PDB file of C-alpha atoms in Angstrom:
ATOM      1  CA  MET A   1     -22.756 -81.195-118.459  1.00 43.00           C
ATOM      2  CA  ASN A   2     -22.410 -81.026-122.255  1.00 46.00           C
ATOM      3  CA  SER A   3     -21.177 -84.667-122.610  1.00 46.00           C
ATOM      4  CA  LEU A   4     -20.850 -85.585-126.548  1.00 46.00           C
ATOM      5  CA  SER A   5     -20.838 -89.158-128.137  1.00 44.00           C
ATOM      6  CA  ILE A   6     -17.428 -90.184-129.571  1.00 47.00           C
ATOM      7  CA  SER A   7     -18.745 -91.206-132.687  1.00 48.00           C
ATOM      8  CA  ASN A   8     -20.633 -87.951-133.620  1.00 49.00           C
ATOM      9  CA  SER A   9     -21.182 -84.304-132.340  1.00 50.00           C
ATOM     10  CA  ARG A  10     -24.754 -84.923-131.008  1.00 56.00           C
ATOM     11  CA  PRO A  11     -25.316 -85.197-127.411  1.00 51.00           C
ATOM     12  CA  ALA A  12     -25.126 -88.429-125.750  1.00 55.00           C
ATOM     13  CA  ALA A  13     -28.498 -90.344-125.187  1.00 57.00           C
ATOM     14  CA  CYS A  14     -30.163 -91.065-121.969  1.00 61.00           C
ATOM     15  CA  PHE A  15     -30.160 -87.713-120.329  1.00 60.00           C
ATOM     16  CA  GLU A  16     -26.581 -87.185-121.209  1.00 71.00           C
ATOM     17  CA  ILE A  17     -25.804 -89.928-118.749  1.00 79.00           C
ATOM     18  CA  PHE A  18     -24.410 -92.380-121.018  1.00 81.00           C
ATOM     19  CA  ASN A  19     -23.008 -92.541-124.466  1.00 83.00           C
ATOM     20  CA  ALA A  20     -25.337 -93.844-127.218  1.00 84.00           C
ATOM     21  CA  GLN A  21     -24.024 -97.516-127.248  1.00 88.00           C
ATOM     22  CA  LYS A  22     -24.402 -97.719-123.402  1.00 90.00           C
ATOM     23  CA  ALA A  23     -27.872 -96.224-123.406  1.00 89.00           C
ATOM     24  CA  GLY A  24     -28.900 -98.728-126.316  1.00 91.00           C
ATOM     25  CA  LEU A  25     -27.702-101.476-124.157  1.00 94.00           C
ATOM     26  CA  LEU A  26     -29.425-100.486-121.084  1.00 94.00           C
ATOM     27  CA  THR A  27     -32.588 -99.882-123.286  1.00 93.00           C
ATOM     28  CA  VAL A  28     -32.574-103.531-124.625  1.00 96.00           C
ATOM     29  CA  PHE A  29     -31.851-104.781-120.877  1.00 97.00           C
ATOM     30  CA  MET A  30     -35.081-102.575-119.736  1.00 96.00           C
ATOM     31  CA  GLN A  31     -37.254-104.040-122.832  1.00 96.00           C
ATOM     32  CA  ILE A  32     -36.337-107.538-121.756  1.00 97.00           C
ATOM     33  CA  LEU A  33     -37.033-107.011-118.209  1.00 97.00           C
ATOM     34  CA  THR A  34     -40.274-105.115-118.747  1.00 95.00           C
ATOM     35  CA  MET A  35     -41.651-107.935-121.060  1.00 96.00           C
ATOM     36  CA  LEU A  36     -40.503-110.602-118.493  1.00 97.00           C
ATOM     37  CA  LEU A  37     -42.558-108.483-115.742  1.00 97.00           C
ATOM     38  CA  GLU A  38     -45.619-108.169-118.097  1.00 95.00           C
ATOM     39  CA  VAL A  39     -45.625-112.035-118.874  1.00 97.00           C
ATOM     40  CA  GLY A  40     -45.002-112.684-115.036  1.00 97.00           C
ATOM     41  CA  VAL A  41     -48.101-110.302-114.054  1.00 96.00           C
ATOM     42  CA  TYR A  42     -50.190-112.234-116.662  1.00 96.00           C
ATOM     43  CA  PHE A  43     -49.356-115.386-115.180  1.00 97.00           C
ATOM     44  CA  ILE A  44     -50.237-114.260-111.792  1.00 97.00           C
ATOM     45  CA  MET A  45     -53.465-112.749-112.761  1.00 96.00           C
ATOM     46  CA  GLU A  46     -54.244-116.003-114.955  1.00 96.00           C
ATOM     47  CA  SER A  47     -53.744-118.171-111.684  1.00 97.00           C
ATOM     48  CA  LYS A  48     -56.156-115.889-109.787  1.00 96.00           C
ATOM     49  CA  GLY A  49     -58.807-116.388-112.308  1.00 95.00           C
ATOM     50  CA  TYR A  50     -58.998-113.053-113.982  1.00 96.00           C
ATOM     51  CA  PHE A  51     -58.913-114.586-117.433  1.00 95.00           C
ATOM     52  CA  VAL A  52     -61.636-116.928-118.712  1.00 93.00           C
ATOM     53  CA  SER A  53     -59.849-118.141-121.968  1.00 90.00           C
ATOM     54  CA  ASN A  54     -56.471-118.741-120.806  1.00 93.00           C
ATOM     55  CA  GLU A  55     -55.414-120.746-123.889  1.00 93.00           C
ATOM     56  CA  ILE A  56     -56.422-117.872-126.324  1.00 92.00           C
ATOM     57  CA  PHE A  57     -54.564-115.385-124.029  1.00 93.00           C
ATOM     58  CA  ARG A  58     -51.388-117.720-123.858  1.00 95.00           C
ATOM     59  CA  MET A  59     -51.427-118.156-127.939  1.00 95.00           C
ATOM     60  CA  ILE A  60     -51.175-114.367-127.874  1.00 94.00           C
ATOM     61  CA  ILE A  61     -49.036-113.410-125.157  1.00 95.00           C
ATOM     62  CA  LEU A  62     -46.286-115.915-125.393  1.00 95.00           C
ATOM     63  CA  PRO A  63     -45.557-115.512-129.225  1.00 96.00           C
ATOM     64  CA  VAL A  64     -45.792-111.678-128.931  1.00 96.00           C
ATOM     65  CA  ALA A  65     -43.310-111.874-125.820  1.00 97.00           C
ATOM     66  CA  THR A  66     -40.817-114.309-127.664  1.00 97.00           C
ATOM     67  CA  VAL A  67     -40.733-111.940-130.817  1.00 97.00           C
ATOM     68  CA  TYR A  68     -40.337-108.885-128.621  1.00 96.00           C
ATOM     69  CA  ILE A  69     -37.468-110.291-126.546  1.00 97.00           C
ATOM     70  CA  GLY A  70     -35.889-111.910-129.578  1.00 97.00           C
ATOM     71  CA  GLY A  71     -35.931-108.624-131.299  1.00 96.00           C
ATOM     72  CA  ALA A  72     -34.121-107.012-128.161  1.00 97.00           C
ATOM     73  CA  ILE A  73     -31.668-109.697-128.251  1.00 97.00           C
ATOM     74  CA  ILE A  74     -31.107-109.101-131.910  1.00 97.00           C
ATOM     75  CA  ALA A  75     -30.710-105.389-131.052  1.00 96.00           C
ATOM     76  CA  THR A  76     -28.087-106.150-128.561  1.00 97.00           C
ATOM     77  CA  PHE A  77     -26.222-108.144-131.215  1.00 97.00           C
ATOM     78  CA  GLY A  78     -26.614-104.956-133.550  1.00 96.00           C
ATOM     79  CA  ILE A  79     -25.277-102.588-130.666  1.00 95.00           C
ATOM     80  CA  LEU A  80     -22.392-104.843-130.002  1.00 95.00           C
ATOM     81  CA  THR A  81     -21.373-105.353-133.531  1.00 95.00           C
ATOM     82  CA  LYS A  82     -22.552-101.772-134.721  1.00 93.00           C
ATOM     83  CA  LYS A  83     -24.832-103.430-137.424  1.00 94.00           C
ATOM     84  CA  ARG A  84     -27.566-100.666-137.918  1.00 94.00           C
ATOM     85  CA  LEU A  85     -29.613-103.492-139.866  1.00 95.00           C
ATOM     86  CA  LEU A  86     -30.092-105.536-136.577  1.00 96.00           C
ATOM     87  CA  ILE A  87     -31.229-102.514-134.707  1.00 95.00           C
ATOM     88  CA  THR A  88     -33.823-101.492-137.425  1.00 95.00           C
ATOM     89  CA  ILE A  89     -35.005-105.229-137.316  1.00 96.00           C
ATOM     90  CA  HIS A  90     -35.858-104.545-133.671  1.00 96.00           C
ATOM     91  CA  THR A  91     -37.253-100.955-134.084  1.00 96.00           C
ATOM     92  CA  THR A  92     -39.708-102.424-136.782  1.00 96.00           C
ATOM     93  CA  ILE A  93     -40.890-105.237-134.451  1.00 96.00           C
ATOM     94  CA  THR A  94     -41.380-102.846-131.780  1.00 96.00           C
ATOM     95  CA  MET A  95     -43.250-100.322-133.925  1.00 97.00           C
ATOM     96  CA  THR A  96     -45.335-103.171-135.252  1.00 97.00           C
ATOM     97  CA  LEU A  97     -46.172-104.375-131.783  1.00 96.00           C
ATOM     98  CA  MET A  98     -46.961-100.698-130.590  1.00 97.00           C
ATOM     99  CA  LEU A  99     -49.272-100.545-133.559  1.00 98.00           C
ATOM    100  CA  LEU A 100     -51.323-103.519-132.711  1.00 97.00           C
ATOM    101  CA  THR A 101     -51.275-102.507-129.148  1.00 96.00           C
ATOM    102  CA  ASP A 102     -52.739 -99.122-129.770  1.00 97.00           C
ATOM    103  CA  ILE A 103     -55.274-100.754-132.272  1.00 97.00           C
ATOM    104  CA  LEU A 104     -56.286-102.923-129.377  1.00 95.00           C
ATOM    105  CA  ALA A 105     -56.746-100.105-127.038  1.00 96.00           C
ATOM    106  CA  VAL A 106     -58.715 -98.326-129.497  1.00 96.00           C
ATOM    107  CA  SER A 107     -61.031-101.346-129.957  1.00 94.00           C
ATOM    108  CA  ILE A 108     -61.543-101.608-126.288  1.00 93.00           C
ATOM    109  CA  ILE A 109     -62.774 -97.912-126.279  1.00 93.00           C
ATOM    110  CA  LEU A 110     -64.957 -98.462-129.229  1.00 92.00           C
ATOM    111  CA  LEU A 111     -66.334-101.641-127.360  1.00 90.00           C
ATOM    112  CA  MET A 112     -67.154 -99.540-124.394  1.00 88.00           C
ATOM    113  CA  ALA A 113     -68.922 -96.960-126.625  1.00 88.00           C
ATOM    114  CA  ILE A 114     -70.881 -99.253-128.711  1.00 86.00           C
ATOM    115  CA  GLY A 115     -71.224-102.190-126.219  1.00 76.00           C
ATOM    116  CA  LYS A 116     -74.428-101.173-124.681  1.00 77.00           C
ATOM    117  CA  ARG A 117     -76.145-100.872-127.891  1.00 85.00           C
ATOM    118  CA  SER A 118     -75.334-104.458-129.170  1.00 84.00           C
ATOM    119  CA  THR A 119     -76.153-107.511-126.992  1.00 86.00           C
ATOM    120  CA  TYR A 120     -73.116-109.296-128.602  1.00 87.00           C
ATOM    121  CA  LEU A 121     -70.712-106.724-127.872  1.00 86.00           C
ATOM    122  CA  ASN A 122     -72.054-106.208-124.509  1.00 85.00           C
ATOM    123  CA  GLU A 123     -71.362-109.751-123.643  1.00 89.00           C
ATOM    124  CA  LEU A 124     -68.146-110.048-125.727  1.00 89.00           C
ATOM    125  CA  PRO A 125     -65.581-109.298-122.700  1.00 91.00           C
ATOM    126  CA  GLY A 126     -67.029-111.930-120.740  1.00 90.00           C
ATOM    127  CA  HIS A 127     -66.008-114.608-122.949  1.00 92.00           C
ATOM    128  CA  PHE A 128     -62.334-113.571-122.450  1.00 93.00           C
ATOM    129  CA  VAL A 129     -62.035-112.141-118.862  1.00 94.00           C
ATOM    130  CA  ASN A 130     -63.767-112.417-115.532  1.00 95.00           C
ATOM    131  CA  GLU A 131     -65.548-109.062-115.583  1.00 93.00           C
ATOM    132  CA  ARG A 132     -66.570-109.339-111.814  1.00 95.00           C
ATOM    133  CA  LYS A 133     -62.928-109.754-110.655  1.00 95.00           C
ATOM    134  CA  PHE A 134     -61.723-106.705-112.678  1.00 95.00           C
ATOM    135  CA  TYR A 135     -64.652-104.916-111.481  1.00 94.00           C
ATOM    136  CA  SER A 136     -63.929-105.554-107.921  1.00 95.00           C
ATOM    137  CA  VAL A 137     -60.357-104.358-108.214  1.00 94.00           C
ATOM    138  CA  LEU A 138     -60.773-101.557-110.639  1.00 93.00           C
ATOM    139  CA  GLY A 139     -64.380-100.434-110.380  1.00 92.00           C
ATOM    140  CA  PRO A 140     -66.752 -99.566-113.213  1.00 91.00           C
ATOM    141  CA  PHE A 141     -64.102 -98.214-115.378  1.00 91.00           C
ATOM    142  CA  TRP A 142     -62.021-101.397-115.530  1.00 93.00           C
ATOM    143  CA  MET A 143     -62.048-101.739-119.465  1.00 92.00           C
ATOM    144  CA  TYR A 144     -61.241 -97.910-119.793  1.00 94.00           C
ATOM    145  CA  LEU A 145     -58.228 -98.443-117.526  1.00 95.00           C
ATOM    146  CA  GLY A 146     -57.167-101.522-119.468  1.00 94.00           C
ATOM    147  CA  ALA A 147     -57.123 -99.186-122.566  1.00 96.00           C
ATOM    148  CA  ILE A 148     -54.964 -96.515-120.723  1.00 97.00           C
ATOM    149  CA  SER A 149     -52.699 -99.329-119.618  1.00 95.00           C
ATOM    150  CA  LEU A 150     -52.120-100.249-123.171  1.00 95.00           C
ATOM    151  CA  HIS A 151     -51.470 -96.790-124.364  1.00 96.00           C
ATOM    152  CA  ILE A 152     -49.008 -96.330-121.492  1.00 96.00           C
ATOM    153  CA  THR A 153     -47.122 -99.338-122.975  1.00 95.00           C
ATOM    154  CA  VAL A 154     -47.056 -97.684-126.335  1.00 96.00           C
ATOM    155  CA  ALA A 155     -45.470 -94.572-124.653  1.00 96.00           C
ATOM    156  CA  VAL A 156     -43.078 -96.533-122.759  1.00 95.00           C
ATOM    157  CA  ASN A 157     -41.910 -98.078-125.905  1.00 95.00           C
ATOM    158  CA  MET A 158     -41.706 -94.880-127.754  1.00 95.00           C
ATOM    159  CA  ALA A 159     -39.475 -93.896-125.009  1.00 92.00           C
ATOM    160  CA  PHE A 160     -37.373 -97.112-125.392  1.00 92.00           C
ATOM    161  CA  LEU A 161     -36.949 -96.498-129.064  1.00 94.00           C
ATOM    162  CA  GLN A 162     -35.289 -93.009-128.549  1.00 90.00           C
ATOM    163  CA  PRO A 163     -31.771 -94.311-127.312  1.00 90.00           C
ATOM    164  CA  LEU A 164     -31.986 -96.812-130.026  1.00 92.00           C
ATOM    165  CA  ASN A 165     -32.653 -94.526-132.717  1.00 90.00           C
ATOM    166  CA  GLU A 166     -29.714 -92.185-131.235  1.00 86.00           C
ATOM    167  CA  PHE A 167     -27.291 -95.121-131.519  1.00 89.00           C
ATOM    168  CA  SER A 168     -28.500 -96.105-135.144  1.00 90.00           C
ATOM    169  CA  SER A 169     -27.728 -92.424-135.986  1.00 87.00           C
ATOM    170  CA  SER A 170     -24.404 -92.600-134.720  1.00 84.00           C
ATOM    171  CA  VAL A 171     -23.549 -95.875-136.649  1.00 83.00           C
ATOM    172  CA  GLN A 172     -24.947 -94.313-139.705  1.00 64.00           C
ATOM    173  CA  VAL A 173     -22.838 -91.205-139.276  1.00 57.00           C
ATOM    174  CA  SER A 174     -19.501 -93.211-138.408  1.00 52.00           C
ATOM    175  CA  GLY A 175     -20.061 -95.948-140.856  1.00 46.00           C
TER     176      GLY A 175
END
């Protein structure tokens, strides 16, 4: 199947199943759904006692989720009205959050590498999370698995950006 988008001669987005506009709308819907799932999982884990500093995590999780979902809503309006600027705003928000997520993941890896050499760094995770609970579920590599999960989150967002970039390109070409 060699489906072409209506607005340009490039292949349609999303495995050539949808045109660029439908793929963009599906993408922002999936982004919103994914963030709501992540927030839900956080609150379930919080209620089970996995986090020691709930207030600190809430001050980070809720604003990040609000900005991310807000950006997806802005992108939805951008797709529906074919305004490239609105999609670019969401792409910028997503890429910034991806960068911060990767920095956090690398910081966790450095913390694991240096942690045993410094008493402060060795005790640092215990101020934020219940290490015993994470250890009982994920084993001795729980911090490493957390860093991998953050990297996977970035990879998923990279995949989410492809249909949005495809749609932005089609808007730029046609308008």
